[in-house]
């Protein structure tokens, strides 16, 4: 029986305001609040809110047979809380249906997996905690920014404890193989992979409203018949989309909502089910592993990372922000840590893309995007270096970071030990009580002495 894994991406960056050279060192606020609010509210009205209503309707009318997965970046969740809090409630209602899965990703929708594995781990952990705090669930599956994946990235993902990941079914990686099977990482066979089916995904994301397309107009029954006619053994069809396909990239007047609402009915007629990523990872074995020595993504025909890091402007900006990562990790200033996240969003680098015209860029051209970003980054670096000067050698920083990490691990272990003692029921005998309290006091003294020794070192 064939099954469809439908996944939606939701992300909106905090766009930068026009930040001039003379603002450097004088003004530390970088964001265009008016534009950010206006865009988010518009997209929420056109896409997110009506799409959530449509998804819930599809779940109810199909008696729970329709299912879908979402990855929502941390910065998008923050904007939901600021500009459209009703969206959070809407997703809570969807999740209660039991037919929605939320995926883990980088908090800032960043490129950290390409240049900073420590930051990659940190952001995935932050995102997981954000999902847990808002929706009460812990993601089991990872979807990296823009489906970026490589063998090296799979090492980190596996180390973080994930056993399932979504990525692109790029032709230069698969060759003659079909994306419609379960695969695994060549580096870690226990890490299973779901690969995007380009044809069926792009029929909806790119061609649905294209009047020049030979198959226009696309109907739900025609679409499901295409899926049903694929080879019998190809039983997993991964349709990965930007959520804005519903109502924003394709306006409601194109019939996109009606098309989606009809999918469960025609899927049932063709004996096609819907599955969540975690269900597929649990029930299916990998038919083969894939070798990906160089990072791939789901963007453009090349399916690589050149849209973000393909020219010298992007590479310089990326190098510059990663150069200060160790100093930022030492900071406790919440404003600096917040800016650090927002400035890592992949969108800022995408706006510097010289490969093709970017319809969604707030800048006139890639060079304006680069100049504006570098002005902001220059001010940000000044703020970081005010706390941790560049005169401090990297070796000293690394030593300090190692000490802090070791302290953190030891404190965590000692706190767990204390908690175990505190959970022990005290004996009723007063003499035994006194002995137990003496032991606890002694443990506190050991912990205090250990911490003093670490600080002194």
CSV table of C-alpha atoms in Angstrom, one decimal:
chain,number,residue,atom,x,y,z
A,1,UNK,CA,0.0,0.0,0.0
A,2,UNK,CA,1.3,3.4,-0.9
A,3,UNK,CA,1.5,6.1,1.6
A,4,UNK,CA,2.2,9.9,1.4
A,5,UNK,CA,4.4,11.7,3.8
A,6,UNK,CA,3.3,15.4,3.6
A,7,UNK,CA,5.6,17.9,5.3
A,8,UNK,CA,5.4,21.7,5.5
A,9,UNK,CA,8.1,24.2,6.3
A,10,UNK,CA,7.2,27.5,8.2
A,11,UNK,CA,9.8,30.2,8.6
A,12,UNK,CA,9.9,34.0,8.7
A,13,UNK,CA,13.2,35.8,9.6
A,14,UNK,CA,13.6,39.0,11.6
A,15,UNK,CA,14.4,41.3,8.7
A,16,UNK,CA,17.0,44.0,9.2
A,17,UNK,CA,16.3,47.7,9.0
A,18,UNK,CA,18.4,50.0,6.8
A,19,UNK,CA,21.5,50.2,9.0
A,20,UNK,CA,24.0,52.9,7.9
A,21,UNK,CA,27.7,53.1,8.4
A,22,UNK,CA,27.3,56.0,10.8
A,23,UNK,CA,24.9,53.9,13.0
A,24,UNK,CA,27.8,51.6,13.8
A,25,UNK,CA,28.7,52.0,17.5
A,26,UNK,CA,25.8,54.4,18.1
A,27,UNK,CA,22.6,52.4,17.5
A,28,UNK,CA,22.3,48.7,18.6
A,29,UNK,CA,18.8,48.0,17.3
A,30,UNK,CA,18.9,46.2,14.0
A,31,UNK,CA,15.4,45.2,13.0
A,32,UNK,CA,12.6,46.6,10.8
A,33,UNK,CA,9.7,46.0,13.2
A,34,UNK,CA,7.1,47.6,10.9
A,35,UNK,CA,8.1,45.4,7.9
A,36,UNK,CA,8.4,42.2,10.0
A,37,UNK,CA,4.9,42.8,11.6
A,38,UNK,CA,3.3,43.7,8.4
A,39,UNK,CA,4.6,40.7,6.4
A,40,UNK,CA,3.9,38.2,9.2
A,41,UNK,CA,0.3,39.4,9.7
A,42,UNK,CA,-0.3,39.4,5.9
A,43,UNK,CA,1.1,35.8,5.5
A,44,UNK,CA,-0.8,34.7,8.6
A,45,UNK,CA,-4.1,36.1,7.2
A,46,UNK,CA,-3.5,34.7,3.6
A,47,UNK,CA,-1.9,31.4,4.5
A,48,UNK,CA,-1.2,30.2,8.0
A,49,UNK,CA,-4.7,30.7,9.6
A,50,UNK,CA,-6.9,29.5,6.6
A,51,UNK,CA,-4.4,26.7,5.9
A,52,UNK,CA,-4.6,25.5,9.6
A,53,UNK,CA,-8.4,25.6,9.3
A,54,UNK,CA,-8.3,23.5,6.1
A,55,UNK,CA,-5.9,21.0,7.6
A,56,UNK,CA,-8.1,20.5,10.7
A,57,UNK,CA,-11.1,20.1,8.4
A,58,UNK,CA,-9.3,17.5,6.3
A,59,UNK,CA,-8.4,15.5,9.5
A,60,UNK,CA,-12.0,15.5,10.8
A,61,UNK,CA,-13.6,14.7,7.4
A,62,UNK,CA,-11.2,11.8,6.8
A,63,UNK,CA,-11.8,10.4,10.3
A,64,UNK,CA,-8.2,11.0,11.2
A,65,UNK,CA,-6.7,9.4,8.1
A,66,UNK,CA,-5.1,12.6,6.9
A,67,UNK,CA,-1.8,13.4,8.5
A,68,UNK,CA,0.9,16.0,8.1
A,69,UNK,CA,4.2,17.1,9.6
A,70,UNK,CA,5.5,20.6,10.2
A,71,UNK,CA,8.8,22.2,11.0
A,72,UNK,CA,8.4,25.7,12.4
A,73,UNK,CA,11.6,27.7,13.1
A,74,UNK,CA,12.1,29.2,16.5
A,75,UNK,CA,12.2,32.7,15.1
A,76,UNK,CA,8.9,32.1,13.3
A,77,UNK,CA,7.4,30.8,16.6
A,78,UNK,CA,8.6,34.0,18.3
A,79,UNK,CA,6.9,36.1,15.6
A,80,UNK,CA,3.7,34.1,16.1
A,81,UNK,CA,3.7,35.0,19.7
A,82,UNK,CA,4.3,38.7,18.9
A,83,UNK,CA,2.1,39.2,15.9
A,84,UNK,CA,-0.4,36.4,15.7
A,85,UNK,CA,-0.8,34.5,19.0
A,86,UNK,CA,-4.0,32.9,17.8
A,87,UNK,CA,-1.8,30.9,15.5
A,88,UNK,CA,-0.2,29.1,18.5
A,89,UNK,CA,-3.7,28.2,19.7
A,90,UNK,CA,-4.5,27.0,16.2
A,91,UNK,CA,-1.5,24.6,16.2
A,92,UNK,CA,-2.3,23.4,19.7
A,93,UNK,CA,-5.7,22.4,18.4
A,94,UNK,CA,-4.1,20.6,15.4
A,95,UNK,CA,-1.7,18.7,17.6
A,96,UNK,CA,-4.5,17.6,19.9
A,97,UNK,CA,-5.9,15.7,16.9
A,98,UNK,CA,-3.0,13.3,17.1
A,99,UNK,CA,-2.5,13.5,13.3
A,100,UNK,CA,0.2,16.2,13.3
A,101,UNK,CA,3.9,15.8,14.0
A,102,UNK,CA,6.3,18.7,14.8
A,103,UNK,CA,9.9,18.3,13.7
A,104,UNK,CA,13.1,19.6,15.2
A,105,UNK,CA,15.3,22.1,13.3
A,106,UNK,CA,17.8,24.9,13.9
A,107,UNK,CA,16.2,27.6,16.1
A,108,UNK,CA,17.2,30.4,13.8
A,109,UNK,CA,16.8,28.5,10.5
A,110,UNK,CA,20.5,28.9,10.3
A,111,UNK,CA,23.4,27.5,8.3
A,112,UNK,CA,25.2,26.4,11.4
A,113,UNK,CA,25.4,22.8,10.3
A,114,UNK,CA,27.8,24.0,7.5
A,115,UNK,CA,30.2,25.9,9.7
A,116,UNK,CA,29.8,25.4,13.4
A,117,UNK,CA,28.7,22.0,14.8
A,118,UNK,CA,28.6,23.3,18.4
A,119,UNK,CA,26.2,26.0,17.4
A,120,UNK,CA,24.2,23.5,15.3
A,121,UNK,CA,23.7,21.3,18.4
A,122,UNK,CA,22.8,24.3,20.6
A,123,UNK,CA,20.2,25.6,18.2
A,124,UNK,CA,18.5,22.2,17.7
A,125,UNK,CA,18.4,21.8,21.5
A,126,UNK,CA,16.9,25.3,21.8
A,127,UNK,CA,14.3,24.6,19.2
A,128,UNK,CA,13.4,21.3,20.8
A,129,UNK,CA,12.9,23.1,24.2
A,130,UNK,CA,10.8,25.8,22.5
A,131,UNK,CA,8.5,23.2,20.9
A,132,UNK,CA,8.2,21.5,24.3
A,133,UNK,CA,7.4,24.7,26.1
A,134,UNK,CA,4.7,25.8,23.6
A,135,UNK,CA,3.1,22.4,22.7
A,136,UNK,CA,4.2,20.0,25.4
A,137,UNK,CA,5.8,17.5,22.9
A,138,UNK,CA,9.4,16.6,22.1
A,139,UNK,CA,10.3,16.2,18.4
A,140,UNK,CA,11.6,12.8,17.4
A,141,UNK,CA,12.6,13.7,13.8
A,142,UNK,CA,15.0,16.3,12.5
A,143,UNK,CA,14.6,18.5,9.5
A,144,UNK,CA,17.7,20.7,9.0
A,145,UNK,CA,17.4,24.2,7.5
A,146,UNK,CA,16.3,24.0,3.8
A,147,UNK,CA,16.7,20.1,4.0
A,148,UNK,CA,20.5,20.6,4.1
A,149,UNK,CA,22.3,17.2,4.6
A,150,UNK,CA,25.7,15.6,4.2
A,151,UNK,CA,27.5,12.6,5.7
A,152,UNK,CA,29.3,15.0,8.1
A,153,UNK,CA,26.0,16.5,9.2
A,154,UNK,CA,24.6,13.0,9.8
A,155,UNK,CA,27.4,12.4,12.3
A,156,UNK,CA,26.2,15.3,14.4
A,157,UNK,CA,22.5,14.4,14.0
A,158,UNK,CA,23.2,10.8,15.1
A,159,UNK,CA,25.2,12.0,18.1
A,160,UNK,CA,22.3,14.2,19.2
A,161,UNK,CA,20.1,11.1,19.4
A,162,UNK,CA,17.9,11.4,16.3
A,163,UNK,CA,17.2,8.3,14.4
A,164,UNK,CA,15.2,9.9,11.6
A,165,UNK,CA,15.8,12.8,9.3
A,166,UNK,CA,14.2,14.5,6.2
A,167,UNK,CA,16.3,15.6,3.3
A,168,UNK,CA,16.3,16.2,-0.5
A,169,UNK,CA,16.2,13.4,-3.1
A,170,UNK,CA,18.7,15.0,-5.3
A,171,UNK,CA,19.4,13.3,-8.6
A,172,UNK,CA,23.2,13.8,-8.4
A,173,UNK,CA,23.1,11.8,-5.2
A,174,UNK,CA,20.5,9.1,-6.0
A,175,UNK,CA,21.4,8.6,-9.7
A,176,UNK,CA,19.1,5.9,-11.0
A,177,UNK,CA,17.5,5.2,-7.6
A,178,UNK,CA,14.0,6.4,-6.7
A,179,UNK,CA,13.4,8.7,-3.7
A,180,UNK,CA,10.2,6.7,-2.9
A,181,UNK,CA,11.9,4.3,-0.5
A,182,UNK,CA,13.3,4.5,3.0
A,183,UNK,CA,17.1,5.1,3.0
A,184,UNK,CA,19.8,5.5,5.7
A,185,UNK,CA,22.9,7.4,6.2
A,186,UNK,CA,26.1,5.8,4.9
A,187,UNK,CA,28.0,7.0,7.9
A,188,UNK,CA,25.3,5.8,10.4
A,189,UNK,CA,23.0,3.0,9.1
A,190,UNK,CA,20.8,3.5,12.2
A,191,UNK,CA,19.9,7.0,11.0
A,192,UNK,CA,17.0,6.6,8.5
A,193,UNK,CA,16.3,9.2,5.8
A,194,UNK,CA,13.1,10.2,4.0
A,195,UNK,CA,13.9,11.8,0.6
A,196,UNK,CA,11.8,14.5,-1.1
A,197,UNK,CA,10.1,13.5,-4.3
A,198,UNK,CA,10.9,16.4,-6.6
A,199,UNK,CA,8.3,15.7,-9.2
A,200,UNK,CA,5.2,15.5,-6.9
A,201,UNK,CA,6.4,18.3,-4.6
A,202,UNK,CA,7.1,20.7,-7.4
A,203,UNK,CA,3.9,20.0,-9.2
A,204,UNK,CA,2.3,21.8,-6.2
A,205,UNK,CA,5.0,24.3,-5.3
A,206,UNK,CA,6.0,25.5,-8.8
A,207,UNK,CA,3.5,24.3,-11.4
A,208,UNK,CA,0.1,24.3,-9.8
A,209,UNK,CA,-0.9,27.8,-11.0
A,210,UNK,CA,1.2,27.8,-14.2
A,211,UNK,CA,-1.2,28.4,-17.1
A,212,UNK,CA,1.5,27.3,-19.6
A,213,UNK,CA,2.0,23.9,-17.9
A,214,UNK,CA,0.7,21.1,-20.2
A,215,UNK,CA,-1.1,19.5,-17.2
A,216,UNK,CA,-2.9,22.7,-16.1
A,217,UNK,CA,-5.3,22.7,-14.3
A,218,UNK,CA,-4.2,20.1,-11.8
A,219,UNK,CA,-7.0,18.4,-10.0
A,220,UNK,CA,-6.9,16.2,-6.9
A,221,UNK,CA,-8.1,13.1,-8.7
A,222,UNK,CA,-5.5,13.5,-11.5
A,223,UNK,CA,-2.7,14.1,-8.9
A,224,UNK,CA,-3.6,11.0,-6.9
A,225,UNK,CA,-3.9,8.9,-10.0
A,226,UNK,CA,-0.3,9.9,-10.9
A,227,UNK,CA,0.9,8.8,-7.5
A,228,UNK,CA,-1.0,5.5,-7.7
A,229,UNK,CA,0.6,4.7,-11.1
A,230,UNK,CA,4.1,4.8,-9.8
A,231,UNK,CA,6.0,1.4,-9.5
A,232,UNK,CA,4.3,-0.9,-7.0
A,233,UNK,CA,7.4,-1.3,-4.9
A,234,UNK,CA,7.8,2.5,-4.5
A,235,UNK,CA,5.6,2.8,-1.5
A,236,UNK,CA,6.7,6.0,0.2
A,237,UNK,CA,5.9,9.3,-1.6
A,238,UNK,CA,7.5,12.2,0.3
A,239,UNK,CA,5.9,15.6,-0.6
A,240,UNK,CA,7.8,18.4,1.1
A,241,UNK,CA,6.5,21.9,0.7
A,242,UNK,CA,6.7,25.5,2.0
A,243,UNK,CA,3.5,26.1,3.9
A,244,UNK,CA,3.0,29.3,2.0
A,245,UNK,CA,2.1,27.3,-1.0
A,246,UNK,CA,-1.3,27.4,0.6
A,247,UNK,CA,-2.7,30.9,0.0
A,248,UNK,CA,0.4,33.0,-0.3
A,249,UNK,CA,2.6,31.6,-3.1
A,250,UNK,CA,-0.6,30.3,-4.7
A,251,UNK,CA,-3.5,32.6,-3.9
A,252,UNK,CA,-6.8,31.1,-2.7
A,253,UNK,CA,-8.3,32.2,-6.0
A,254,UNK,CA,-6.2,29.5,-7.8
A,255,UNK,CA,-8.2,26.8,-6.1
A,256,UNK,CA,-5.3,25.6,-4.0
A,257,UNK,CA,-7.4,25.1,-0.8
A,258,UNK,CA,-10.1,23.2,-2.6
A,259,UNK,CA,-7.4,21.0,-4.2
A,260,UNK,CA,-5.9,20.1,-0.8
A,261,UNK,CA,-9.3,19.5,0.8
A,262,UNK,CA,-10.1,16.9,-1.9
A,263,UNK,CA,-6.8,15.0,-1.5
A,264,UNK,CA,-8.0,12.6,1.3
A,265,UNK,CA,-11.0,11.5,-0.6
A,266,UNK,CA,-9.1,10.7,-3.8
A,267,UNK,CA,-6.3,9.2,-1.8
A,268,UNK,CA,-8.8,6.7,-0.3
A,269,UNK,CA,-10.2,5.9,-3.7
A,270,UNK,CA,-6.7,5.0,-4.9
A,271,UNK,CA,-5.9,3.0,-1.7
A,272,UNK,CA,-3.3,5.6,-0.7
A,273,UNK,CA,-2.8,6.5,3.0
A,274,UNK,CA,-1.0,9.3,4.8
A,275,UNK,CA,1.8,8.8,7.3
A,276,UNK,CA,3.9,10.8,9.7
A,277,UNK,CA,7.7,10.7,9.5
A,278,UNK,CA,8.1,9.0,12.9
A,279,UNK,CA,5.6,6.3,11.9
A,280,UNK,CA,7.5,5.5,8.7
A,281,UNK,CA,10.8,5.4,10.5
A,282,UNK,CA,9.4,3.0,13.1
A,283,UNK,CA,7.7,0.6,10.6
A,284,UNK,CA,10.1,0.6,7.6
A,285,UNK,CA,13.6,-0.7,7.1
A,286,UNK,CA,16.1,1.1,4.9
A,287,UNK,CA,16.5,-0.5,1.4
A,288,UNK,CA,19.9,1.2,1.0
A,289,UNK,CA,22.2,3.9,2.3
A,290,UNK,CA,23.2,7.1,0.4
A,291,UNK,CA,26.6,8.7,0.3
A,292,UNK,CA,26.6,12.5,0.4
A,293,UNK,CA,30.1,13.9,0.7
A,294,UNK,CA,29.1,17.4,-0.1
A,295,UNK,CA,26.0,19.2,1.4
A,296,UNK,CA,22.8,19.2,-0.6
A,297,UNK,CA,19.6,21.1,-0.1
A,298,UNK,CA,16.1,21.4,-1.7
A,299,UNK,CA,16.8,24.8,-3.4
A,300,UNK,CA,17.3,25.5,-7.1
A,301,UNK,CA,18.2,23.0,-9.8
A,302,UNK,CA,21.7,22.3,-8.4
A,303,UNK,CA,20.2,21.1,-5.0
A,304,UNK,CA,23.4,22.4,-3.3
A,305,UNK,CA,24.2,25.3,-0.9
A,306,UNK,CA,25.3,27.8,-3.5
A,307,UNK,CA,22.2,29.9,-3.0
A,308,UNK,CA,23.6,30.9,0.5
A,309,UNK,CA,27.3,30.4,0.2
A,310,UNK,CA,28.0,30.5,-3.6
A,311,UNK,CA,29.7,33.9,-3.9
A,312,UNK,CA,32.5,35.8,-2.1
A,313,UNK,CA,30.0,38.2,-0.5
A,314,UNK,CA,28.1,35.4,1.2
A,315,UNK,CA,31.3,33.5,2.1
A,316,UNK,CA,32.8,36.6,3.7
A,317,UNK,CA,29.7,37.4,5.7
A,318,UNK,CA,29.5,33.7,6.9
A,319,UNK,CA,33.1,33.6,7.8
A,320,UNK,CA,32.8,36.9,9.7
A,321,UNK,CA,29.9,35.8,11.9
A,322,UNK,CA,31.4,32.4,12.6
A,323,UNK,CA,34.7,33.9,13.7
A,324,UNK,CA,33.1,35.4,16.8
A,325,UNK,CA,31.0,32.3,17.8
A,326,UNK,CA,33.3,31.3,20.7
A,327,UNK,CA,33.2,34.8,22.2
A,328,UNK,CA,29.4,35.0,21.9
A,329,UNK,CA,29.2,31.7,23.8
A,330,UNK,CA,30.9,33.3,26.8
A,331,UNK,CA,28.4,36.2,26.9
A,332,UNK,CA,25.5,36.3,29.3
A,333,UNK,CA,24.0,39.4,27.8
A,334,UNK,CA,20.5,38.3,26.7
A,335,UNK,CA,20.3,41.0,24.0
A,336,UNK,CA,23.6,39.9,22.4
A,337,UNK,CA,22.5,36.2,22.5
A,338,UNK,CA,19.2,37.1,20.9
A,339,UNK,CA,20.9,39.2,18.1
A,340,UNK,CA,23.3,36.4,17.6
A,341,UNK,CA,20.4,34.0,16.7
A,342,UNK,CA,18.6,36.5,14.5
A,343,UNK,CA,21.7,37.4,12.5
A,344,UNK,CA,22.3,33.7,11.7
A,345,UNK,CA,19.0,33.2,9.8
A,346,UNK,CA,19.8,31.8,6.3
A,347,UNK,CA,17.7,34.5,4.7
A,348,UNK,CA,20.3,37.2,5.2
A,349,UNK,CA,22.7,35.2,3.1
A,350,UNK,CA,20.1,34.3,0.6
A,351,UNK,CA,19.5,38.0,-0.1
A,352,UNK,CA,23.1,38.2,-1.2
A,353,UNK,CA,22.6,35.6,-3.9
A,354,UNK,CA,23.8,36.7,-7.3
A,355,UNK,CA,22.6,33.6,-9.2
A,356,UNK,CA,19.1,34.9,-9.8
A,357,UNK,CA,16.6,37.7,-8.9
A,358,UNK,CA,15.2,37.2,-5.4
A,359,UNK,CA,11.5,38.2,-5.4
A,360,UNK,CA,11.3,38.2,-1.6
A,361,UNK,CA,14.4,40.2,-0.8
A,362,UNK,CA,13.8,43.6,0.9
A,363,UNK,CA,16.9,45.0,-0.9
A,364,UNK,CA,17.3,46.4,-4.3
A,365,UNK,CA,20.2,44.1,-5.1
A,366,UNK,CA,22.6,41.6,-3.5
A,367,UNK,CA,25.2,44.2,-2.9
A,368,UNK,CA,22.9,46.3,-0.8
A,369,UNK,CA,22.0,43.2,1.2
A,370,UNK,CA,25.7,42.5,1.9
A,371,UNK,CA,26.5,46.1,2.8
A,372,UNK,CA,23.6,46.4,5.2
A,373,UNK,CA,24.3,43.0,6.8
A,374,UNK,CA,28.0,43.8,7.3
A,375,UNK,CA,27.2,47.2,8.9
A,376,UNK,CA,25.0,45.4,11.4
A,377,UNK,CA,27.6,42.7,11.9
A,378,UNK,CA,30.3,45.3,12.5
A,379,UNK,CA,28.3,46.9,15.3
A,380,UNK,CA,27.5,43.5,16.8
A,381,UNK,CA,31.2,42.5,16.8
A,382,UNK,CA,32.0,45.7,18.7
A,383,UNK,CA,29.5,44.8,21.3
A,384,UNK,CA,30.9,41.3,21.7
A,385,UNK,CA,34.5,42.5,21.8
A,386,UNK,CA,33.6,45.1,24.5
A,387,UNK,CA,32.9,42.1,26.8
A,388,UNK,CA,35.6,39.7,25.4
A,389,UNK,CA,38.3,41.7,23.6
A,390,UNK,CA,39.9,40.3,20.5
A,391,UNK,CA,43.3,40.7,22.3
A,392,UNK,CA,42.3,37.5,24.1
A,393,UNK,CA,44.0,34.7,22.1
A,394,UNK,CA,41.8,31.9,20.8
A,395,UNK,CA,43.8,29.4,22.9
A,396,UNK,CA,42.9,31.3,26.0
A,397,UNK,CA,39.2,31.3,24.9
A,398,UNK,CA,39.3,27.6,24.2
A,399,UNK,CA,40.8,26.9,27.5
A,400,UNK,CA,38.2,29.0,29.3
A,401,UNK,CA,35.4,27.4,27.3
A,402,UNK,CA,36.7,23.9,28.2
A,403,UNK,CA,36.8,24.9,31.9
A,404,UNK,CA,33.2,26.2,31.7
A,405,UNK,CA,31.9,23.1,30.0
A,406,UNK,CA,33.6,20.9,32.5
A,407,UNK,CA,32.2,22.9,35.4
A,408,UNK,CA,28.8,22.7,33.9
A,409,UNK,CA,28.9,18.9,33.6
A,410,UNK,CA,30.3,18.5,37.1
A,411,UNK,CA,27.7,20.8,38.6
A,412,UNK,CA,25.0,18.9,36.8
A,413,UNK,CA,26.2,15.6,38.2
A,414,UNK,CA,26.5,17.0,41.7
A,415,UNK,CA,23.0,18.5,41.5
A,416,UNK,CA,21.6,15.1,40.5
A,417,UNK,CA,23.4,13.5,43.4
A,418,UNK,CA,21.9,16.1,45.8
A,419,UNK,CA,18.5,15.5,44.4
A,420,UNK,CA,18.8,11.8,45.0
A,421,UNK,CA,19.7,12.5,48.6
A,422,UNK,CA,16.8,14.9,49.1
A,423,UNK,CA,14.4,12.3,47.7
A,424,UNK,CA,15.5,9.8,50.3
A,425,UNK,CA,12.8,9.5,53.0
A,426,UNK,CA,14.4,10.5,56.3
A,427,UNK,CA,14.3,7.7,58.9
A,428,UNK,CA,12.0,8.2,61.9
A,429,UNK,CA,14.8,7.6,64.4
A,430,UNK,CA,16.0,11.1,65.5
A,431,UNK,CA,19.5,9.8,65.9
A,432,UNK,CA,19.5,8.5,62.3
A,433,UNK,CA,18.0,11.8,61.2
A,434,UNK,CA,21.0,13.7,62.6
A,435,UNK,CA,23.4,11.3,60.9
A,436,UNK,CA,21.6,11.8,57.5
A,437,UNK,CA,21.6,15.6,57.9
A,438,UNK,CA,25.4,15.5,58.7
A,439,UNK,CA,26.0,13.5,55.5
A,440,UNK,CA,24.0,16.0,53.4
A,441,UNK,CA,25.9,18.9,55.0
A,442,UNK,CA,29.2,17.1,54.2
A,443,UNK,CA,28.0,16.7,50.5
A,444,UNK,CA,27.3,20.4,50.3
A,445,UNK,CA,30.7,21.2,51.6
A,446,UNK,CA,32.3,18.9,49.0
A,447,UNK,CA,30.3,20.5,46.2
A,448,UNK,CA,31.3,24.0,47.4
A,449,UNK,CA,34.9,23.1,47.7
A,450,UNK,CA,34.9,21.5,44.2
A,451,UNK,CA,33.4,24.6,42.6
A,452,UNK,CA,35.9,26.9,44.4
A,453,UNK,CA,38.8,24.8,43.1
A,454,UNK,CA,37.4,24.9,39.5
A,455,UNK,CA,37.1,28.7,39.7
A,456,UNK,CA,40.6,29.1,41.2
A,457,UNK,CA,42.0,27.0,38.4
